[in-house]
Coordinates of C-alpha atoms in Angstrom, one line a residue:
Chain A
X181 CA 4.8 31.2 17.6
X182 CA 5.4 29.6 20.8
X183 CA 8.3 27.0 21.6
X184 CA 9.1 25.7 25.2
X185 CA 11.4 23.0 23.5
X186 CA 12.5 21.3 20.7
X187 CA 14.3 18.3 21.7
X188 CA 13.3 15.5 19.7
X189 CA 11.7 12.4 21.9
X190 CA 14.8 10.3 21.2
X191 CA 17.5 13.1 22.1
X192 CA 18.2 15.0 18.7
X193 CA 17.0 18.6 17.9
X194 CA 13.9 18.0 16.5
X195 CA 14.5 21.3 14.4
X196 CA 11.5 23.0 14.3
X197 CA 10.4 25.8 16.5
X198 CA 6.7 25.7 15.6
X199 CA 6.5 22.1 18.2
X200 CA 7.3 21.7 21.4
X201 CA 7.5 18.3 23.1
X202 CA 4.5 17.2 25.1
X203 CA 4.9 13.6 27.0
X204 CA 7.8 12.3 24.6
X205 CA 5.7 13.6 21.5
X206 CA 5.9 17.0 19.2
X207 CA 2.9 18.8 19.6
X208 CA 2.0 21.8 17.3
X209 CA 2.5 25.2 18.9
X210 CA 2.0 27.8 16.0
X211 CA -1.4 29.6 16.9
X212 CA -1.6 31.3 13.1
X213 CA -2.1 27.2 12.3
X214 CA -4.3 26.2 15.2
X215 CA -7.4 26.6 13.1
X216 CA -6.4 24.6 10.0
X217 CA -5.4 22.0 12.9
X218 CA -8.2 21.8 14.6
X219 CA -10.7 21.6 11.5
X220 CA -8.3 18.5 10.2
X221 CA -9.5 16.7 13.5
X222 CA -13.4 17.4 12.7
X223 CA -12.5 16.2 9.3
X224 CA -10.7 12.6 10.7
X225 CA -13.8 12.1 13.7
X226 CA -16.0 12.4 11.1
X227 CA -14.6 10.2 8.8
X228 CA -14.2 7.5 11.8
X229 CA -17.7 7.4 12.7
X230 CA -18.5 7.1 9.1
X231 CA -18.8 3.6 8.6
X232 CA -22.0 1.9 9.5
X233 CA -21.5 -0.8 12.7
X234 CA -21.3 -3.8 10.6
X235 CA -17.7 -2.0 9.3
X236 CA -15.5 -4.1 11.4
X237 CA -17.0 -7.5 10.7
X238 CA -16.9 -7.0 7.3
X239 CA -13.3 -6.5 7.4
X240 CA -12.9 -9.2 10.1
X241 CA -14.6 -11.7 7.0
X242 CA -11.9 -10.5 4.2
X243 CA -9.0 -10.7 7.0
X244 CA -10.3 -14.2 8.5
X245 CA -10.7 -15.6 4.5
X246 CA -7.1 -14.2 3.5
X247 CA -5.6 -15.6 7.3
X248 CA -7.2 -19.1 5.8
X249 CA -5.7 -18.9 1.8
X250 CA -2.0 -19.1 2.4
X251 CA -2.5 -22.9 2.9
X252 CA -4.6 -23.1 -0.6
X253 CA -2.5 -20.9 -2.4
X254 CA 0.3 -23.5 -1.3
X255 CA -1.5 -26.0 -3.6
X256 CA -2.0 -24.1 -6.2
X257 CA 1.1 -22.8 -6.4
X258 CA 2.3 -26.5 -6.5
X259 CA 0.2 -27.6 -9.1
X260 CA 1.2 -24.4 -11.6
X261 CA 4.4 -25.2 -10.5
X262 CA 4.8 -29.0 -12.0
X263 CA 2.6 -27.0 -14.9
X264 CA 5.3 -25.0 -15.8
X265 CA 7.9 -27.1 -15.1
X266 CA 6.1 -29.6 -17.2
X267 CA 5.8 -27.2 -19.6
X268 CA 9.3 -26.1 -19.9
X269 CA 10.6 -30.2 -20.6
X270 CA 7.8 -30.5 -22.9
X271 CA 8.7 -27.3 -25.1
X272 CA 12.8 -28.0 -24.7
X273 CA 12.1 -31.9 -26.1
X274 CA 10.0 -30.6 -28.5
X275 CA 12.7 -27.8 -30.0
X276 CA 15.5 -30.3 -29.2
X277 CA 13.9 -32.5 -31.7
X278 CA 13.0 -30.2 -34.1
X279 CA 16.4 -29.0 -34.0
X280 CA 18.0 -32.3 -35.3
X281 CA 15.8 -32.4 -37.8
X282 CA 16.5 -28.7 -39.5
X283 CA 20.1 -29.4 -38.0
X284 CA 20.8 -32.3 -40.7
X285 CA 18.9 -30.2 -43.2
X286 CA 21.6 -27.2 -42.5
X287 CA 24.6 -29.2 -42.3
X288 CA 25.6 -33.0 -42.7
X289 CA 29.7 -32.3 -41.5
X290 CA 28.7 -31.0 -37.8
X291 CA 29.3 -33.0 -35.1
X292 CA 25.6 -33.9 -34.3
X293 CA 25.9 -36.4 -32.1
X294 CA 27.7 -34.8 -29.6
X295 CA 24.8 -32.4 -29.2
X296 CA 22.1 -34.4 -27.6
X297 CA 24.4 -34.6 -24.5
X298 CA 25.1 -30.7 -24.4
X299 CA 21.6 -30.0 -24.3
X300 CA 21.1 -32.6 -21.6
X301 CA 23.8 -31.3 -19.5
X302 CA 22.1 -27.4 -20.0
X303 CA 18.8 -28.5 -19.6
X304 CA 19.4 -30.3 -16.1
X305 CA 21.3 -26.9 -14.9
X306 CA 18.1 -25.1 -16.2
X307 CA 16.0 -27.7 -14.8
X308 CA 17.4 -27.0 -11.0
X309 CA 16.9 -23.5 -11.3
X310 CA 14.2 -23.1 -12.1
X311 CA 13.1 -26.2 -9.6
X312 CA 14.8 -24.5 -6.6
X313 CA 12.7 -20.8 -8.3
X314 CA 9.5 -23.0 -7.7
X315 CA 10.9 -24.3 -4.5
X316 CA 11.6 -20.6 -3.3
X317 CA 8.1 -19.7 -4.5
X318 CA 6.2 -22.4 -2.8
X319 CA 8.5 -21.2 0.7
X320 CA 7.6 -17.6 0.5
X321 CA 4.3 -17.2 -1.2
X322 CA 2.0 -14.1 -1.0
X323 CA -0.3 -12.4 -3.2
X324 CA 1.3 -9.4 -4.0
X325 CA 4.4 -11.5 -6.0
X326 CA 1.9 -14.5 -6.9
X327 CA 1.8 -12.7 -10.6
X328 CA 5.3 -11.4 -11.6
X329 CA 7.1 -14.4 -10.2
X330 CA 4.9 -16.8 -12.1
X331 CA 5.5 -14.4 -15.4
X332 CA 8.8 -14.7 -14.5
X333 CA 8.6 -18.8 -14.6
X334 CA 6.7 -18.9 -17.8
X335 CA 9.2 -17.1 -19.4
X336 CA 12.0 -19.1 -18.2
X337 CA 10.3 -22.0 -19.4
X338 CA 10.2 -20.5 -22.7
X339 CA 13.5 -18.7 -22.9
X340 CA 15.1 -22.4 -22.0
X341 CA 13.7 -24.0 -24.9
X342 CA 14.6 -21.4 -27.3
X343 CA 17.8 -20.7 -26.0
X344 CA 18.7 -24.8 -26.2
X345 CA 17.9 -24.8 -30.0
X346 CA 20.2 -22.0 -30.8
X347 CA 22.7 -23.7 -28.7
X348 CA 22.4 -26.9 -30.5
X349 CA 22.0 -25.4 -34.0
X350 CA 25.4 -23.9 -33.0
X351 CA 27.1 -26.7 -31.9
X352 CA 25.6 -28.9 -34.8
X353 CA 27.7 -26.0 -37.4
X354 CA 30.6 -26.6 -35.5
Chain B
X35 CA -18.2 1.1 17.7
X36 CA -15.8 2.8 20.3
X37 CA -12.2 2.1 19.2
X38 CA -9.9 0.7 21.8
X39 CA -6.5 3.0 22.7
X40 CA -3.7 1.4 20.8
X41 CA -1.7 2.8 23.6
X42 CA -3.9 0.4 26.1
X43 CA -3.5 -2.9 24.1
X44 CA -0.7 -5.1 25.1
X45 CA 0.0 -5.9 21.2
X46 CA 2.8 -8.5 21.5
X47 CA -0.1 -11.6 22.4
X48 CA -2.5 -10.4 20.6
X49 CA -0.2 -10.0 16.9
X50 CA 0.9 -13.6 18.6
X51 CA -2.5 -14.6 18.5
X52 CA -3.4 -13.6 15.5
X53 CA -0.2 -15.1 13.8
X54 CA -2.4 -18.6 14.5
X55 CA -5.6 -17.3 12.8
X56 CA -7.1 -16.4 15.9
X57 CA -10.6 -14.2 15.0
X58 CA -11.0 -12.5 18.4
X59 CA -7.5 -11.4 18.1
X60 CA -7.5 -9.9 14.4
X61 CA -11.1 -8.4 15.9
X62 CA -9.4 -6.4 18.2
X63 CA -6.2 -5.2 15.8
X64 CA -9.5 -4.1 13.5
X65 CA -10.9 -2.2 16.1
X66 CA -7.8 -0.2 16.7
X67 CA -6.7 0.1 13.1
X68 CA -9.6 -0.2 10.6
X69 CA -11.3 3.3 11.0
X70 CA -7.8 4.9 11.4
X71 CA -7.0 3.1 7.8
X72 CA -10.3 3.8 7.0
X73 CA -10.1 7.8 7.5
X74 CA -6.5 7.7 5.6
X75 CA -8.2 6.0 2.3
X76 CA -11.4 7.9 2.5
X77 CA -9.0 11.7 2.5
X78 CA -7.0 10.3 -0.7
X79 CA -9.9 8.2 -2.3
X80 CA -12.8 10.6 -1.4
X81 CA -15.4 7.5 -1.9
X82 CA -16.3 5.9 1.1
X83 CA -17.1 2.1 -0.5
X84 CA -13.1 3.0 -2.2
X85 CA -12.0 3.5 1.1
X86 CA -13.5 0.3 2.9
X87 CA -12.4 -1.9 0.4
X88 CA -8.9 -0.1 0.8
X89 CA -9.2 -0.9 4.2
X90 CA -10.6 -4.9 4.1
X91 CA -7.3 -5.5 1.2
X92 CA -5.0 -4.0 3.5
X93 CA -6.6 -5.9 6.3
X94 CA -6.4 -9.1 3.7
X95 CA -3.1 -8.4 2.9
X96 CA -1.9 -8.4 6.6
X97 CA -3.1 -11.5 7.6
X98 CA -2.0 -13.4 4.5
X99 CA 1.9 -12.1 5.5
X100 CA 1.2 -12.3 9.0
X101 CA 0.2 -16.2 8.7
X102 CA 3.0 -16.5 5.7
X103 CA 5.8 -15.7 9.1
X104 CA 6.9 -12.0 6.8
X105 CA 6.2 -10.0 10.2
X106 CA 8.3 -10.3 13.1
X107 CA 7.4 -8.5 16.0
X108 CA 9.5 -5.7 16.8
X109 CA 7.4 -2.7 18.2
X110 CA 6.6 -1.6 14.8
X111 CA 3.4 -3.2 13.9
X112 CA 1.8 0.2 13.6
X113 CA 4.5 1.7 11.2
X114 CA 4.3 -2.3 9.1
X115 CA 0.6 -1.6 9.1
X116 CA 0.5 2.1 7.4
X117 CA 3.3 1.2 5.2
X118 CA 0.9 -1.5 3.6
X119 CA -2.2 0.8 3.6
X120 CA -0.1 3.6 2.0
X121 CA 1.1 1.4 -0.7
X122 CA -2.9 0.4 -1.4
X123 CA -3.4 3.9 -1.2
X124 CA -0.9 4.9 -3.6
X125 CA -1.9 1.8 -6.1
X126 CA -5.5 2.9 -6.2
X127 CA -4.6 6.6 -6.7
X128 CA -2.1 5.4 -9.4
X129 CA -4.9 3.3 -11.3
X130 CA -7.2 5.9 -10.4
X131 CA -5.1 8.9 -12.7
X132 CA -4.0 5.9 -14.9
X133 CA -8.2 5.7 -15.9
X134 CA -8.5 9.2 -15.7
X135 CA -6.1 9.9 -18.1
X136 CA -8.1 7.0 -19.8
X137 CA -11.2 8.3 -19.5
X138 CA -10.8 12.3 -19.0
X139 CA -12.1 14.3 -16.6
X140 CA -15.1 13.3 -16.5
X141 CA -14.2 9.8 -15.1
X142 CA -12.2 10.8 -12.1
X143 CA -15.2 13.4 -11.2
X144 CA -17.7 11.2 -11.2
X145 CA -15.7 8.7 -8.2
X146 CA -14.2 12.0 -6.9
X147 CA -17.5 13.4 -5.8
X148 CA -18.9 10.5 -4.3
X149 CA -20.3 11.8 -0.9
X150 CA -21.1 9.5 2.1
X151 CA -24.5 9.9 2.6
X152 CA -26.5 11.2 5.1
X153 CA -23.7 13.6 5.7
X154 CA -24.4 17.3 6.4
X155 CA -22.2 19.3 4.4
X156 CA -20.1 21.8 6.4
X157 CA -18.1 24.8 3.9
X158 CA -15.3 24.6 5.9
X159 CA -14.4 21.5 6.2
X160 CA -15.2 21.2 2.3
X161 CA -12.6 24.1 1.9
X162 CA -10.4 22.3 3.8
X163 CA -10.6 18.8 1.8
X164 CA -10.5 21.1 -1.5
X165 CA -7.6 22.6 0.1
X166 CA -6.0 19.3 1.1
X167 CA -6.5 18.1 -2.9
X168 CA -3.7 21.1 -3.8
X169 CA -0.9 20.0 -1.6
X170 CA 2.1 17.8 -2.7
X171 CA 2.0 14.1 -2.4
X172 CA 4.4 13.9 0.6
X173 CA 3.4 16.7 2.7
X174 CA -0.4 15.5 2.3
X175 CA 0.9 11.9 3.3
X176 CA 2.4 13.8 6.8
X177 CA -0.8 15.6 7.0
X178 CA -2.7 12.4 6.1
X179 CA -0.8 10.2 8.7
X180 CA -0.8 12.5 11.5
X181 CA -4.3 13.5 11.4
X182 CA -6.4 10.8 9.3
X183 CA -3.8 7.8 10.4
X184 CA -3.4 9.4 14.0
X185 CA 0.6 8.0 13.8
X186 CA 2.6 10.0 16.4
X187 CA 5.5 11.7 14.1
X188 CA 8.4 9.4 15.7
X189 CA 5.6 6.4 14.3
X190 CA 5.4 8.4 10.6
X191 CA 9.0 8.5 10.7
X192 CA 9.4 4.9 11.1
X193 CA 6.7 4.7 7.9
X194 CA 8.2 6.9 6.2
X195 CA 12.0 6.3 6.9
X196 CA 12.7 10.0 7.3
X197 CA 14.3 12.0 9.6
X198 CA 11.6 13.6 12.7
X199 CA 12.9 17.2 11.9
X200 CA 11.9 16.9 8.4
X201 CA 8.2 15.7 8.7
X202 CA 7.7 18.3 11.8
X203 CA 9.2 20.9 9.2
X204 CA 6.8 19.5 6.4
X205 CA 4.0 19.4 8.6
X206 CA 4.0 22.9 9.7
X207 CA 4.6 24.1 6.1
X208 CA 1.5 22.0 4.9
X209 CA -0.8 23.7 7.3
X210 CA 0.3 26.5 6.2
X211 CA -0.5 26.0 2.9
X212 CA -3.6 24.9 4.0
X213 CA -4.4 27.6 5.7
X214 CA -3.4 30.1 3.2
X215 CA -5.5 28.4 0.5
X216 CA -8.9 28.7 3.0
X217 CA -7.9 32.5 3.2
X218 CA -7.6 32.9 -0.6
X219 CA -10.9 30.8 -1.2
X220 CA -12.9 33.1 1.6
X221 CA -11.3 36.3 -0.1
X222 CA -12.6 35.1 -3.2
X223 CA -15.5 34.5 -2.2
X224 CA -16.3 37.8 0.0
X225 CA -15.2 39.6 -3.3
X226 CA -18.0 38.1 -4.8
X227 CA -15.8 36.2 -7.6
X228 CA -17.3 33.0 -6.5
X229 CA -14.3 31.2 -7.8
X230 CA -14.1 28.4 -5.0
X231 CA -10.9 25.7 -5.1
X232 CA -12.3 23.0 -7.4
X233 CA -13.7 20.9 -4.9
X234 CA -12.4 17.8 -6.5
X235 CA -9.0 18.2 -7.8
X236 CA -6.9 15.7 -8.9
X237 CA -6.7 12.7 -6.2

């Protein structure tokens, strides 16, 4: 085992005897390890000169297509967003009717009249959320949270709805 | 193709360069990087058309943040740049034990064993990937990065967001296991129980 230093590059004890510091960088100096060492490096040069020649333009394509999507995706992402959003009124009129009809089947005493304006009041709250979601979405897209935020929408857009009728079917008991 | 020195490339204009979609500059950031990324996927994945699609998504996946503003250029493009490839490497290793769990054995054997071809194989360095197979997850990823990513340690640290001392202390005690594991596969061998380490363990 040899050691001449072990001062870490940025003024710490790097700790460990088995490097010593060679132009700001650890450098193994164990000999019972050399080997192993020295074989790793035949293994990574001959895994760099693996690829055929055409390697980097292939990648250059898929990095030059993704470098021109963000702008597309920005569309898309538009166009599901008024999609969900569109969704999410559609579903919450649709329960919010429904649920004056069973309401006046459950009960004819509750104040049902008063509830068409409690749901208006929620649903516009909802509505901004989940606008300013979309708006955040549209802001700071990228393809790795493309899916789960987009899951995240839908169910938003569905929880809202539900969550509206059991408010109003509530209120309508009172 | 003869990669460039990272250490010679101004990369400030040229990550400002690419920032605007410019071709000639992500050229150059591939010819630095891509076999580097390229050598890391191939040691985990052990299939070399795995390994170059690793390295075009993480490729992809850089220039989609990049033009989206997400990097900022601090000095750390090369630490940003094997934290993404690491994650891609650790999705497809996920999925890949995911489907052989799926599948059995088998499965993973059949993408394990995938050899580049027109390769001469050399025992050693077969021993040595077997070898590499056993190891932990993180002291394979110091090995990995060191050797396969050729990351300086203060560079894995950065990737990593531990401390020098520790990786230089994981390092050293992954060679050694490395080492130690050759031994015990020649001995083997020499004793005529021809009882090799399974050349393709689990990824």
């Amino acid at each position: 085992m040899t050691s001449t230093s072990n001062q870490h590059p940025t003024g710490g004890d790097a700790g460990d005897l088995n490097y010593r510091i060679v132009a700001g960088e650890p450098q193994l100096a164990d000999p019972a390890v050399a080997g192993v060492h020295a074989a790793l490096d035949r293994i990574v040069e001959s895994s760099r000169t693996e690829p055929d020649a055409g390697f980097e333009s292939r990648v250059l394509a898929a990095t030059m297509a993704a470098a021109r999507r963000p702008a597309r995706q920005t569309l898309w992402f538009r166009i599901a967003a008024v999609a969900v959003l569109s969704a999410g009124v559609g579903t919450a009129w649709l329960l919010m009717n429904a649920g004056t009809i069973s309401g006046k089947g459950l009960t004819n005493t509750g104040p049902i009249a008063t509830a068409p304006g409690l749901i208006g009041d929620e649903f516009s709250e909802r509505e901004d959320e989940i606008s300013a979601t979309v708006a955040d979405l549209v802001l700071a897209v990228s393809d790795d949270d493309l899916a789960p935020e987009i899951d995240s929408l839908m169910t938003e857009a569905h929880s809202l709805g539900t969550t509206m009728k059991a408010d109003w079917l509530e209120g309508g008991a009172m | 193709m003869s990669e460039p020195e990272p250490g010679l490339v101004d990369l400030a204009p040229v990550l400002e360069a690419a920032t605007r979609g410019d071709g000639t500059a992500w050229r150059t950031l591939i010819q630095l990087y891509g076999r580097r990324i390229y050598a890391l996927a191939k040691s985990r994945c052990r299939d070399p058309h795995v390994a170059e699609e690793i390295a075009q998504s993480v490729f992809a996946t850089l220039a989609a943040k990049v033009g989206a503003g997400e990097y900022q250029e601090q000095g750390r493009f090369e630490a940003w740049l094997f934290r993404v490839a690491m994650n891609r490497i650790r999705d497809h290793v996920r999925r890949a034990r995911r489907h052989r769990d799926e599948q059995g054995e088998q499965a993973l054997g059949s993408v394990a064993s995938t050899q580049s071809p027109g390769r001469e194989r050399d025992p050693m360095l077969e021993k040595l990937q077997a070898a590499l197979a056993t190891l932990s997850d993180a002291d394979r990823e110091v090995v990995e990065l060191r050797h396969h990513g050729g990351m300086s340690f203060k560079q894995i640290a950065d990737t990593l967001g531990e401390p020098i001392g520790t990786l230089l202390a994981r390092h050293h005690r992954a060679l050694k296991k490395l080492k130690d594991q050759i031994e015990s596969t020649d001995q083997a061998e020499r004793a005529g129980r021809v009882n090799p380490v399974p050349r393709e363990i689990a990824l």
